[in-house]
Every structure is written in C-alpha cells, then in structure tokens.
Coordinates of C-alpha atoms in Angstrom, one line a residue:
M280 CA 14.9 -27.9 31.2
T281 CA 15.8 -24.3 30.7
R282 CA 14.4 -24.4 27.2
V283 CA 11.1 -25.7 28.4
L284 CA 10.9 -23.1 31.2
A285 CA 11.7 -20.3 28.7
A286 CA 9.1 -21.5 26.3
L287 CA 6.5 -21.7 29.0
L288 CA 7.3 -18.3 30.5
A289 CA 7.3 -16.5 27.2
G290 CA 4.7 -18.7 25.4
V291 CA 1.8 -18.3 27.8
P292 CA 1.8 -14.4 27.7
L293 CA 2.3 -14.5 23.9
L294 CA -0.6 -16.9 23.4
L295 CA -2.8 -14.8 25.6
A296 CA -1.8 -11.7 23.6
L297 CA -2.5 -13.3 20.3
F298 CA -5.6 -15.3 21.0
G299 CA -6.8 -13.9 24.3
P300 CA -9.2 -11.4 22.8
L301 CA -10.9 -14.2 20.9
A302 CA -11.3 -16.3 24.0
A303 CA -12.5 -13.4 26.1
G304 CA -15.7 -13.2 24.2
L305 CA -16.4 -16.9 24.8
L306 CA -15.3 -17.3 28.4
V307 CA -16.3 -14.0 30.0
P308 CA -20.1 -13.2 30.0
D309 CA -21.3 -9.7 29.8
A310 CA -22.5 -8.4 33.2
A311 CA -23.1 -5.1 35.0
P312 CA -19.8 -3.7 36.4
V313 CA -19.5 -4.2 40.1
P314 CA -16.1 -3.1 41.5
L315 CA -13.9 -5.4 43.6
L316 CA -15.9 -8.5 43.4
A317 CA -14.3 -11.6 45.0
P318 CA -13.6 -14.6 42.7
G319 CA -16.7 -16.6 42.1
P320 CA -19.2 -17.9 39.5
G321 CA -19.2 -15.7 36.5
H322 CA -15.9 -14.0 37.5
P323 CA -13.3 -16.6 38.2
L324 CA -10.7 -14.0 39.1
G325 CA -13.1 -11.4 40.4
T326 CA -13.3 -7.8 39.2
D327 CA -11.0 -4.8 39.5
A328 CA -11.4 -1.4 40.9
L329 CA -13.4 -0.2 37.9
G330 CA -15.7 -3.3 37.9
R331 CA -14.0 -5.0 34.9
D332 CA -13.6 -8.8 34.9
V333 CA -10.0 -9.6 35.7
L334 CA -9.9 -12.7 33.5
A335 CA -11.1 -10.6 30.6
L336 CA -8.3 -8.0 31.3
A337 CA -5.7 -10.8 31.4
L338 CA -6.9 -12.2 28.1
T339 CA -7.2 -8.8 26.3
G340 CA -4.5 -6.7 27.9
G341 CA -1.5 -8.3 26.2
S342 CA -2.3 -7.3 22.6
T343 CA -1.0 -3.7 23.1
V344 CA 2.1 -4.9 25.0
V345 CA 3.2 -7.4 22.3
G346 CA 2.1 -5.3 19.4
L347 CA 3.8 -2.1 20.5
T348 CA 7.0 -4.0 21.3
A349 CA 7.1 -5.7 18.0
G350 CA 6.3 -2.5 16.1
A351 CA 8.9 -0.4 17.9
L352 CA 11.6 -3.1 17.2
A353 CA 10.6 -3.3 13.6
L354 CA 10.8 0.5 13.2
S355 CA 14.2 0.7 14.9
Y356 CA 15.8 -2.1 12.8
L357 CA 14.2 -0.9 9.5
A358 CA 15.8 2.4 10.0
G359 CA 19.0 1.4 11.9
V360 CA 20.2 -1.5 9.8
P361 CA 20.4 0.4 6.5
I362 CA 22.0 3.4 8.3
G363 CA 24.6 1.2 10.0
L364 CA 25.5 -0.6 6.8
A365 CA 25.8 2.7 4.9
L366 CA 28.0 4.3 7.6
A367 CA 30.2 1.2 7.6
A368 CA 30.6 1.3 3.8
T369 CA 31.2 5.0 3.3
R370 CA 34.7 6.2 2.6
R371 CA 33.9 9.6 4.0
R372 CA 35.0 9.0 7.6
W373 CA 34.0 12.5 8.7
L374 CA 30.4 11.8 7.6
A375 CA 30.3 8.5 9.5
T376 CA 31.8 10.2 12.6
L377 CA 29.4 13.1 12.5
S378 CA 26.4 10.8 12.0
V379 CA 27.4 8.7 15.0
R380 CA 27.9 11.7 17.2
V381 CA 24.5 13.1 16.3
L382 CA 22.9 9.7 17.2
D383 CA 24.9 9.6 20.4
L384 CA 22.8 12.5 21.7
L385 CA 19.9 10.2 21.9
L386 CA 22.0 7.7 23.9
V387 CA 22.3 10.1 26.8
L388 CA 18.6 11.1 26.6
P389 CA 16.7 9.2 29.3
S390 CA 14.0 7.1 27.5
L391 CA 11.2 7.9 30.1
L392 CA 12.1 11.6 30.0
L393 CA 11.3 11.6 26.3
L394 CA 7.9 9.9 26.9
L395 CA 7.2 12.4 29.8
V396 CA 7.8 15.3 27.4
L397 CA 5.5 13.8 24.8
A398 CA 2.8 13.2 27.4
G399 CA 3.2 16.7 28.8
T400 CA 2.7 18.2 25.4
G401 CA -0.4 16.1 24.7
R402 CA 1.3 13.7 22.3
R403 CA 0.0 10.3 23.5
G404 CA -1.2 7.2 21.9
I405 CA 0.1 4.2 19.9
G406 CA 1.7 6.2 17.1
W407 CA 3.8 8.4 19.4
L408 CA 4.8 5.5 21.6
L409 CA 6.0 3.5 18.6
V410 CA 8.1 6.4 17.2
A411 CA 9.5 7.3 20.6
A412 CA 10.4 3.8 21.6
A413 CA 12.0 3.1 18.2
L414 CA 13.9 6.4 18.3
V415 CA 15.6 5.8 21.6
Q416 CA 16.8 2.3 20.3
L417 CA 18.1 3.7 17.0
P418 CA 21.6 4.8 18.1
A419 CA 22.4 1.4 19.7
V420 CA 21.2 -0.5 16.6
V421 CA 23.2 1.7 14.2
R422 CA 26.4 1.2 16.4
L423 CA 25.9 -2.5 16.5
V424 CA 25.3 -2.9 12.7
R425 CA 28.2 -0.6 11.8
G426 CA 30.6 -2.4 14.1
A427 CA 29.6 -5.8 12.9
A428 CA 29.8 -4.8 9.2
A429 CA 33.2 -3.2 9.6
A430 CA 34.7 -6.2 11.4
P431 CA 38.2 -7.1 10.1
A432 CA 37.1 -10.6 9.1
R433 CA 34.9 -9.0 6.4
R434 CA 37.7 -7.0 4.7
V435 CA 39.1 -9.8 2.6
A436 CA 35.7 -10.9 1.4
L437 CA 34.7 -7.3 0.6
E438 CA 37.9 -6.7 -1.3
T439 CA 37.4 -10.0 -3.3
M440 CA 33.9 -9.0 -4.3
Q441 CA 35.1 -5.5 -5.3
L442 CA 37.8 -6.9 -7.5
S443 CA 35.3 -9.3 -9.1
G444 CA 33.2 -6.3 -10.2
E445 CA 30.2 -6.8 -7.9
P446 CA 28.0 -3.7 -7.6
W447 CA 28.2 -1.5 -4.4
W448 CA 24.7 -2.3 -3.2
R449 CA 25.2 -6.0 -3.5
I450 CA 28.5 -5.9 -1.5
H451 CA 27.6 -3.4 1.2
L452 CA 23.9 -3.9 1.6
L453 CA 23.0 -7.4 0.6
E454 CA 26.0 -9.5 1.4
T455 CA 27.1 -7.5 4.4
G456 CA 23.5 -7.4 5.6
R457 CA 23.5 -11.2 5.6
F458 CA 26.8 -11.3 7.5
V459 CA 25.4 -9.1 10.3
S460 CA 22.0 -10.8 10.5
G461 CA 23.2 -13.2 13.3
A462 CA 24.3 -10.3 15.5
V463 CA 21.1 -8.4 14.7
L464 CA 18.9 -11.4 15.7
V465 CA 20.6 -11.9 19.0
D466 CA 20.4 -8.1 19.7
A467 CA 16.8 -8.1 18.8
G468 CA 16.0 -10.6 21.5
T469 CA 17.8 -8.6 24.1
R470 CA 16.3 -5.3 22.9
A471 CA 12.8 -6.7 22.9
V472 CA 13.1 -7.0 26.7
L473 CA 14.4 -3.4 26.9
V474 CA 11.5 -2.1 24.8
L475 CA 9.0 -4.1 26.7
T476 CA 10.2 -2.7 30.0
L477 CA 10.2 0.8 28.6
L478 CA 6.7 0.6 27.3
A479 CA 5.3 -1.1 30.4
S480 CA 7.0 1.5 32.6
A481 CA 5.6 4.3 30.6
N482 CA 2.1 2.8 30.6
F483 CA 2.3 2.2 34.4
L484 CA 3.4 5.8 35.0
G485 CA 0.5 7.1 33.0
V486 CA 2.7 8.7 30.3
G487 CA 2.1 6.1 27.6
L488 CA -1.3 4.8 26.5
P489 CA -4.5 6.6 27.5
P490 CA -6.0 5.4 30.8
D491 CA -9.0 3.8 29.1
T492 CA -6.8 1.4 27.2
V493 CA -6.9 -2.2 28.3
D494 CA -3.3 -3.0 28.8
W495 CA -1.5 -5.1 31.4
A496 CA 0.6 -2.2 32.7
V497 CA -2.2 0.3 32.6
V498 CA -4.4 -2.2 34.6
I499 CA -1.6 -2.5 37.2
E500 CA -1.5 1.3 37.6
Q501 CA -5.2 1.5 38.0
N502 CA -5.3 -1.2 40.7
T503 CA -2.3 -0.4 42.8
A504 CA -4.5 0.9 45.6
S505 CA -6.6 -2.3 45.6
L506 CA -3.9 -4.8 46.2
F507 CA -5.5 -6.3 49.4
L508 CA -9.1 -5.9 48.1
A509 CA -8.6 -7.4 44.7
P510 CA -5.1 -8.9 44.5
A511 CA -5.7 -10.8 41.3
A512 CA -6.4 -7.5 39.5
L513 CA -2.8 -6.5 40.1
L514 CA -0.9 -9.7 40.5
V515 CA -2.2 -11.5 37.3
P516 CA -1.1 -8.8 34.8
A517 CA 2.1 -8.2 36.7
G518 CA 2.9 -11.9 36.6
L519 CA 2.2 -12.0 32.9
L520 CA 4.6 -9.1 32.2
I521 CA 7.3 -10.6 34.4
A522 CA 6.9 -14.0 32.8
L523 CA 7.1 -12.5 29.3
A524 CA 10.3 -10.6 30.1
A525 CA 11.9 -13.5 32.0
G526 CA 11.0 -16.0 29.2
A527 CA 12.4 -13.7 26.5
N528 CA 15.6 -13.3 28.4
L529 CA 16.1 -17.0 28.8
L530 CA 15.3 -17.6 25.1
V531 CA 17.9 -14.9 24.1
D532 CA 20.5 -16.6 26.3
R533 CA 19.8 -19.9 24.5
V534 CA 20.2 -18.2 21.1
A535 CA 23.4 -16.5 22.2
D536 CA 24.9 -19.7 23.5
R537 CA 24.1 -21.6 20.2
T538 CA 25.5 -18.7 18.1
G539 CA 28.7 -18.7 20.2
A540 CA 29.0 -22.5 19.9
A541 CA 28.4 -22.4 16.2
S542 CA 31.0 -19.7 15.7

C-alpha cells in the first residue's frame, strides 16, 4: 500500500513535469488573458491573477522544478563523489583534514542566504541556481562518501587488492566507488527532497528564477493574494509540490528499508 501511494504521489508530478508541456498545447486553447476567471468551459481550473490558464500552469510549471533538482544533484555528486573518494584514499591526513574543514564552512552557511546574496547582486537564473544548490550540498556529499569509503569493513579488501598489484585508480576510485554506490543512492533520494525544498523556497521568495518563469513555486508566489478569488491557482501547484516531496520521501524510505534488510 505504501509503495503504491508513494508511486502515485511522486509519479503524477513527475509525469506532468515530463509530458505536461506537450499536453498543454493540445488541452489548453489560446485565448485572451482575463484574470481570475472561475472554472468553466475553456478554462477547467480558471485563470490566475495574471490571466494565465491554471491548467496550463500546472502542466508546464513542473519542468523547471524537476530539471533544476536533477541538475543540482548531478553537479553535487559529480564533484562530491570523486573528492570524497580521493580524501579517503590519500595518506596525507593533514590534506584531508584541511579540505574537510574548508568544506565545513559551507555547512554553516544558510542555503537561502547564499541565494539571497546572489539575487541581491543580480546573479539570477537557471545557471546560478544550479551552481548554488549544488555547492551547498557538496560538503555533506563529500563527508558521506569519505566516511563510507573509509569504513573498517573495506580495509581488508583494499589491502588484498594492493598486495595483488592492482593500480591505485582501480582500488580507490573504481572498486571503492562501487562499494559506496548504495549509500550514495539512498542519500541522493533524501537529498533530492532537500534540494527540491530549497529551490521551491527560493523561487517562492522571489530570489530564484525570474518572475516571468512558469514554475510551480513562482506561480504560488504570484497568486498568494488571490487565494479566495482563484484558489486553484495557488492550491494546484502547491499540491503538486507537496505530493512530489512526500512521494519522494516515501520512496526513499522504501529503498532504505530494502537496503538495510539486504545488508
């Protein structure tokens, strides 16, 4: 039952994000913008405060949410996994300690504060959001990978491979990378919710994407004052964001339970 619920909660927003823009062109006719129209023929969910069709916003506003979340996660792991493996493998303990302490500075930096600074200096848009969201996740990813790679259970296997003459890169990057892949996958599921929440919060507060972007969180911010006049314009995108986060959390729990049972 939990698996079905998780699949539904996460699956519906994901399907809308992937295929919604294609369906919007077929289901939503072009019409002159009239703000705050009630649901009716031609506009099943009505229009928002800017005269945009709410159904079209629901179908097209998830692409940026899912795309930015996936991109930020990819950047953080592409950078964090090799760094964590290298720090776990190095014999220069002072270098590993210094690197971790430098990364720890990012851990105490509030994520939204970084986005506020970027927005205040005019650095807004998809590129800056991706880099900022990935950067604030980097220290935690490096710590996770370094800890998993340096686990005592790996020492015997590493020593055996070293004695057999295996090259450094195969031991500490390839084989150790395979060993930590399970922990990375579970962490990625949890971190996806954190990144999703961060990006949605930034867009809602107006420090993320430009205000003319069709994004669920941006749409919520633009229609907060119209809750009683056009409730669907706020509740539909909010419900999709909540469903995506809740479904992802449930799926992560399922993966974690299976991983724990398998181990």
